[in-house]
Tab-separated table of C-alpha atoms in Angstrom:
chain	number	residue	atom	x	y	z
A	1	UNK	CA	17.311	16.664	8.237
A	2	UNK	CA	18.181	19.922	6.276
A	3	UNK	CA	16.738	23.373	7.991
A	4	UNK	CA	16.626	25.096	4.156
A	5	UNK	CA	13.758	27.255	3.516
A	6	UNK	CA	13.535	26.613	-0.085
A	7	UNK	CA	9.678	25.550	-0.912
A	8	UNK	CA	8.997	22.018	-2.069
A	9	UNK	CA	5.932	20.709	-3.259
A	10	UNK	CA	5.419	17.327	-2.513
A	11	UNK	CA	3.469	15.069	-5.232
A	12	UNK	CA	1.924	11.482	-2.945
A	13	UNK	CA	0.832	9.955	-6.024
A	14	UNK	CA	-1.922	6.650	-5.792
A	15	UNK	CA	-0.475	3.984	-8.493
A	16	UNK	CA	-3.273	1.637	-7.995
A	17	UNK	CA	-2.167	-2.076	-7.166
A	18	UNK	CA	0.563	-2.487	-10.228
A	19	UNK	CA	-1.150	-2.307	-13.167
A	20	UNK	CA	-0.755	0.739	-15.218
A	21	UNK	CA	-3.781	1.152	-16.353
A	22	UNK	CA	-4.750	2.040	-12.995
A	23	UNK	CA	-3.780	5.835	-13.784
A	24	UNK	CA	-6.074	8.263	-13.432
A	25	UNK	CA	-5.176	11.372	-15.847
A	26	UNK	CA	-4.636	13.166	-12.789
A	27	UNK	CA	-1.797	10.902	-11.812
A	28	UNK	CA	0.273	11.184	-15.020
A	29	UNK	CA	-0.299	15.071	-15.204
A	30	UNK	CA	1.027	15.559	-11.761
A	31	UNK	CA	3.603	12.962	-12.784
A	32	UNK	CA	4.621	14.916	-15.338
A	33	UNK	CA	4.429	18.460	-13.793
A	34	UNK	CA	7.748	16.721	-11.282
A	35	UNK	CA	11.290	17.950	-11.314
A	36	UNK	CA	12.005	14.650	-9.428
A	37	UNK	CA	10.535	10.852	-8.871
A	38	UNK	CA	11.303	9.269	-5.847
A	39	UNK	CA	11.802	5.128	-6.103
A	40	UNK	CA	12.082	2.969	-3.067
A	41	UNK	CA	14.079	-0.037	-3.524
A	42	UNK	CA	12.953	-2.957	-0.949
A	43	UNK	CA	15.698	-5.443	-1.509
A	44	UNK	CA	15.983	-8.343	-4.245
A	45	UNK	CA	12.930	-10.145	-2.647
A	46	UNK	CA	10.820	-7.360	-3.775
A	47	UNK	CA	12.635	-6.403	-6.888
A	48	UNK	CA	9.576	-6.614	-8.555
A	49	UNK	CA	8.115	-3.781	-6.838
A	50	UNK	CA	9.987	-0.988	-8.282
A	51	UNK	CA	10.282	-2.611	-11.309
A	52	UNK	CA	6.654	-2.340	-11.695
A	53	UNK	CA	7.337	1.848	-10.460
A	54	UNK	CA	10.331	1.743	-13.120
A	55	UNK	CA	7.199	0.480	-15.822
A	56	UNK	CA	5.053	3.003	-14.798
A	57	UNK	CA	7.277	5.974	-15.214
A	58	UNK	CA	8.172	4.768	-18.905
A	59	UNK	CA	4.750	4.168	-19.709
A	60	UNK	CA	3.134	7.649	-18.433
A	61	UNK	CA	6.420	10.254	-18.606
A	62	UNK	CA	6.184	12.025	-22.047
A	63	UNK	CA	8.879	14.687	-20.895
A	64	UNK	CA	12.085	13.957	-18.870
A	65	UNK	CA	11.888	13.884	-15.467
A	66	UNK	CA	14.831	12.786	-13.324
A	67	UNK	CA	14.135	9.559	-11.197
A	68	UNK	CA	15.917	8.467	-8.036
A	69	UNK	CA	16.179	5.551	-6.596
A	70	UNK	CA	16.817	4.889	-2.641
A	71	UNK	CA	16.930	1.973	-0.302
A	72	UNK	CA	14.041	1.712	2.149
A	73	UNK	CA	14.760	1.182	5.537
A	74	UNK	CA	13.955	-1.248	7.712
A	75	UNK	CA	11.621	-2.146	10.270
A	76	UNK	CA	12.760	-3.414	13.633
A	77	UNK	CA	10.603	-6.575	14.433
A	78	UNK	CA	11.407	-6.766	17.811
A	79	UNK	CA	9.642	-4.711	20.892
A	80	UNK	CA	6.875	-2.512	21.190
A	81	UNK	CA	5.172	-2.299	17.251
A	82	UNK	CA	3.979	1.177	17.497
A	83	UNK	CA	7.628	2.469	19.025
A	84	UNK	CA	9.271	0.479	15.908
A	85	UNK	CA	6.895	2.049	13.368
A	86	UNK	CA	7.730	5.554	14.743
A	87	UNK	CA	10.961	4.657	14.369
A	88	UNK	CA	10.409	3.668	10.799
A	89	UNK	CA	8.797	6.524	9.917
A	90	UNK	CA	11.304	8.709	11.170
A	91	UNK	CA	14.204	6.759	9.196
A	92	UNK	CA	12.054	6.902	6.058
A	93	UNK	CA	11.647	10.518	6.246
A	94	UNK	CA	15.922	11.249	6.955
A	95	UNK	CA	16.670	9.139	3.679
A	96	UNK	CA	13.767	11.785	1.680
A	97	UNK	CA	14.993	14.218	2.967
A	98	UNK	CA	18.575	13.306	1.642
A	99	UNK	CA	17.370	12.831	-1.874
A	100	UNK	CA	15.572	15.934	-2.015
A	101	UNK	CA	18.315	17.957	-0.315
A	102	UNK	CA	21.068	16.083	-2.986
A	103	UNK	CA	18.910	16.443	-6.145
A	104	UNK	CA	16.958	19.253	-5.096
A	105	UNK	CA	18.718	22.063	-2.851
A	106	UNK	CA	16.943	25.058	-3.834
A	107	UNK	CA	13.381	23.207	-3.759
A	108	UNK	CA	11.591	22.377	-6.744
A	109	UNK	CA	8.560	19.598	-6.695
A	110	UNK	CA	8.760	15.776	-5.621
A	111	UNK	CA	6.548	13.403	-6.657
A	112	UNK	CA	6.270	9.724	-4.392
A	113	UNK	CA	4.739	6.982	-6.477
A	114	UNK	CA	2.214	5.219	-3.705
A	115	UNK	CA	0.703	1.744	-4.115
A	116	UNK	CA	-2.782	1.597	-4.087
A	117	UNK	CA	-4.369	5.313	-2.049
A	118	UNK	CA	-2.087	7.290	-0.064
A	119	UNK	CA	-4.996	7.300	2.329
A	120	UNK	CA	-5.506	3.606	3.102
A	121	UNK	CA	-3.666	1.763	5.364
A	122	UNK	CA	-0.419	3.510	3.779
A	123	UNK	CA	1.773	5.919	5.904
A	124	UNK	CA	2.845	8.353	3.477
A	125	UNK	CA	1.267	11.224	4.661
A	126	UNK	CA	2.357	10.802	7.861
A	127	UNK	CA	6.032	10.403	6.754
A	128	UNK	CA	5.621	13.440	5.000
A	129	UNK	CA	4.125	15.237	8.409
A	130	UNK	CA	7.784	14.564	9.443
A	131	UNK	CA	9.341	16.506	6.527
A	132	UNK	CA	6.910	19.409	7.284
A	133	UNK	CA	8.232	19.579	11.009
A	134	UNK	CA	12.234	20.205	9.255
A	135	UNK	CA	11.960	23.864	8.922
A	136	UNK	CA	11.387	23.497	5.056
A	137	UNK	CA	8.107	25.016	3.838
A	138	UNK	CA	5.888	22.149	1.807
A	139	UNK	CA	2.610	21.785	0.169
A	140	UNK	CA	1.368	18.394	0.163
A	141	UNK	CA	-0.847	17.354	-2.528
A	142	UNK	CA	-2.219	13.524	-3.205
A	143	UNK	CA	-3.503	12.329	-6.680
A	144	UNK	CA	-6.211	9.712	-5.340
A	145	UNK	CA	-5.637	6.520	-6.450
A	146	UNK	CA	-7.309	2.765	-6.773
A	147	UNK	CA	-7.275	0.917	-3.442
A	148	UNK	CA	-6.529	-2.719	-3.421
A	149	UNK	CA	-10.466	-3.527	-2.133
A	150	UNK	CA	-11.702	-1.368	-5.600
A	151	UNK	CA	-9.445	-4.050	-7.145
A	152	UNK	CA	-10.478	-6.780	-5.201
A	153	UNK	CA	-14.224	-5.719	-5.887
A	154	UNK	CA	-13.936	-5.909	-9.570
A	155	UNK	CA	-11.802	-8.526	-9.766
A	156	UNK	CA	-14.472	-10.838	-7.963
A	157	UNK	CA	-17.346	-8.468	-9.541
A	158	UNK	CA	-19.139	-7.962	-6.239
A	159	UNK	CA	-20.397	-5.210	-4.624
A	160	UNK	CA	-18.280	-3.558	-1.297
A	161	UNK	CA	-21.530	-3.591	1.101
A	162	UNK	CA	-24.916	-5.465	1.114
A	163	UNK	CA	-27.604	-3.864	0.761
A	164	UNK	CA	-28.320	-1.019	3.615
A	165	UNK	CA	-25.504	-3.192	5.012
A	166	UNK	CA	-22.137	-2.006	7.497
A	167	UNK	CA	-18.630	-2.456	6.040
A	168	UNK	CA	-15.053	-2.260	8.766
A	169	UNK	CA	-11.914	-2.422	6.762
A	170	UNK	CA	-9.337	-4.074	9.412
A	171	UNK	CA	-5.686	-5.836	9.657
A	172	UNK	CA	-5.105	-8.956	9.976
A	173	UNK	CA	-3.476	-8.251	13.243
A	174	UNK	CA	-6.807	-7.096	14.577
A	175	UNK	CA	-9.231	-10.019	13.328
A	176	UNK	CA	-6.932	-12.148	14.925
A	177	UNK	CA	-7.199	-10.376	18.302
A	178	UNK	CA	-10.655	-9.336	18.710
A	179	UNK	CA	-12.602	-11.561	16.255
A	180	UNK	CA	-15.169	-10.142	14.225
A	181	UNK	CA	-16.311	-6.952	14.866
A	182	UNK	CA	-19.820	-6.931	16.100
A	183	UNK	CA	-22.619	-5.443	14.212
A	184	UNK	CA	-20.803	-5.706	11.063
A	185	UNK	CA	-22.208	-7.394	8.335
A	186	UNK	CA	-18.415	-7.065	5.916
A	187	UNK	CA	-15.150	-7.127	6.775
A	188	UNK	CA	-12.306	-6.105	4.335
A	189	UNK	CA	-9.036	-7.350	5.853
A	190	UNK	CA	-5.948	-5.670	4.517
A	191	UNK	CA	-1.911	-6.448	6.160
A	192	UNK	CA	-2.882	-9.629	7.314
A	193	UNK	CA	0.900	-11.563	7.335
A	194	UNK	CA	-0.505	-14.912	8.092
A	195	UNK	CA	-4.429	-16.303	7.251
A	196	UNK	CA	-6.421	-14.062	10.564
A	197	UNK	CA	-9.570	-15.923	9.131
A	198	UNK	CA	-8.497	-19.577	10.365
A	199	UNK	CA	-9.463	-18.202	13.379
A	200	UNK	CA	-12.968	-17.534	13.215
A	201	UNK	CA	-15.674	-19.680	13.242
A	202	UNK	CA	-16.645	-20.270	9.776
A	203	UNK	CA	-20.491	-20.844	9.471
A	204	UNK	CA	-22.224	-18.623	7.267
A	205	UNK	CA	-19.296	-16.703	6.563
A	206	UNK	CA	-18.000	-16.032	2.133
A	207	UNK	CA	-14.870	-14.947	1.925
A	208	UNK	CA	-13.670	-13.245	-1.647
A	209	UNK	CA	-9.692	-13.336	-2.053
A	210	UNK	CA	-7.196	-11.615	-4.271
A	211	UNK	CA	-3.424	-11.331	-4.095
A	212	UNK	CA	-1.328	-9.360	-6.704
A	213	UNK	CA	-4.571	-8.014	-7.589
A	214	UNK	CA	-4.296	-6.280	-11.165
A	215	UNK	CA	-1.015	-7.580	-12.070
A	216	UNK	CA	0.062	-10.338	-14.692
A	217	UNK	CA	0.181	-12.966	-12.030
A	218	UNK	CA	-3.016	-12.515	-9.799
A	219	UNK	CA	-4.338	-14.560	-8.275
A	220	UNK	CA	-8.400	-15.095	-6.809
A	221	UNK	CA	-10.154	-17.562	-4.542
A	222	UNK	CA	-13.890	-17.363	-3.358
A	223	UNK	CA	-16.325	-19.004	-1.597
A	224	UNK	CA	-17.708	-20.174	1.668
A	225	UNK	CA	-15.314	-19.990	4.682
A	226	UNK	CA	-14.992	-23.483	5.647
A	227	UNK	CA	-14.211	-24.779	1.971
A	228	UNK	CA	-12.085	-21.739	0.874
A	229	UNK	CA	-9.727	-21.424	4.096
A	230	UNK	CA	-7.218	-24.135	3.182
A	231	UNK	CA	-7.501	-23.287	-0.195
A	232	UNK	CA	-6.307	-19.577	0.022
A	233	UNK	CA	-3.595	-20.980	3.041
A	234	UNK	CA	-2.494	-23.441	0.715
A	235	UNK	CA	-2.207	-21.087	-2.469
A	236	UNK	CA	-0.948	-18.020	-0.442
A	237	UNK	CA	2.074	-19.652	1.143
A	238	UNK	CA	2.817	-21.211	-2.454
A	239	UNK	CA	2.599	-17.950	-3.852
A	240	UNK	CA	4.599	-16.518	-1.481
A	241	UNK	CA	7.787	-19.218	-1.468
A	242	UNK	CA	7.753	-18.583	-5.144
A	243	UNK	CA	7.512	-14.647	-5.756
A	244	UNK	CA	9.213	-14.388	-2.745
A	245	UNK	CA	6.122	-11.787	-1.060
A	246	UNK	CA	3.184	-11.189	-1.652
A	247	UNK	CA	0.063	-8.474	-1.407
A	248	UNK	CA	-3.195	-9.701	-0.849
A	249	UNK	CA	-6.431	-8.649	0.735
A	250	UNK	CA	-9.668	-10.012	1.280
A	251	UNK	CA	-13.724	-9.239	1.706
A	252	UNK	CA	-15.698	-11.426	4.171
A	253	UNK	CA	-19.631	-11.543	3.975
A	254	UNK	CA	-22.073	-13.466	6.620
A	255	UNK	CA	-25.186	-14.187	5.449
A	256	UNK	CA	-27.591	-11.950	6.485
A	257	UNK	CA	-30.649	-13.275	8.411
């Protein structure tokens, strides 16, 4: 990466989950205030998903602001997960750096168009940690955004917690290795590639589901554990074969004794 000293600011703006409504007024100012937009592109399977940035930016830009678009790298699924994510990270942070260097040279402000909050389960800031560590001097500012659980929440129209209740937001990676936390009355499960929740025992447990949440094609499942499992397993995998991925995230409730 590029030693210049020229100051960037660097604009880690939350989109919500797709829906461009999800603005706040804060996002489309800072938006605005950019000399350059940043677009990942994540290969035809997820065309959609800068289409939907591509939407956003026509809807919200009332002045012109120039927008690039780069590939997204990789990430090796093979070997130690934390070693690959590094990795990851460290390729996502040479290809900004390129774009900013190429479009930017003498600095200027960069705004990155994040789904959902920049900080939930996202690595943004963390990427951008790398860019700090170049010899460039940055200022890193986020525009808060609307996580996918506030979308799941309001889609289902429930509240987060019970009442004087505990909430752990989790992967799917983790339910499925250590069960259900323990003294937890809700459990928000976000990155969960498969269905973690086949795996637990399923008395007295709700389970709320959303996938695409806020977008033309979303798509919601509730109810107790046992009757809703297959349902979302069946429904997810079709949704998946025929959008070709898929974001979802769920809320589980037991009932409280």
């Amino acid at each position: 990466m590029s030693g210049s000293s020229s100051r960037l600011d660097l604009h880690l703006i939350g989109i919500g989950t797709g829906n461009p409504d999800h603005l706040t007024a804060q996002a489309a100012k800072a938006m605005n205030a950019a000399d350059l937009i940043l677009l990942p592109r994540k290969g035809e399977a997820k065309a959609d998903l800068v289409d939907l940035r591509r939407t956003i930016c026509a809807g919200v830009l009332t002045q012109p602001v120039r927008i690039a678009e780069f590939d997204m790298p990789e990430r090796a699924r093979e070997g130690d997960y934390r070693q690959a994510v590094e990795d990851w990270h460290d390729a996502i942070a040479r290809v900004w750096q390129g774009e900013i260097d190429r479009h930017l040279p003498k600095g200027g402000t960069v705004a990155l168009l994040v789904w959902g909050d920049p900080s939930l389960y996202d690595s943004t800031l963390r990427i951008a940690e790398r860019l700090t560590r170049a010899g460039r001097e940055i200022a890193v500012r986020v525009a808060p955004g609307i996580t996918s659980i506030h979308a799941l929440t309001a889609a289902h129209a429930i509240t987060l917690n019970p009442l004087a209740g505990s909430v752990t937001i989790t992967t799917g990676r983790l339910l499925r290795d250590h069960g259900w936390p323990q003294a937890v009355d809700t459990v928000v499960v976000m990155l969960d590639g498969g269905c973690a929740f086949e795996g637990l025992d399923p008395a007295g447990i709700t389970i709320w589901w959303g996938a695409y949440l806020g977008m033309a094609h979303e798509a919601l499942e509730a109810g107790p554990l046992a009757a809703a499992a297959p349902r979302i397993a069946a429904r997810r995998a079709e949704l998946r074969a025929r959008h070709g991925w898929i974001m979802d995230v769920y809320l589980m409730r037991k009932e409280q004794g």
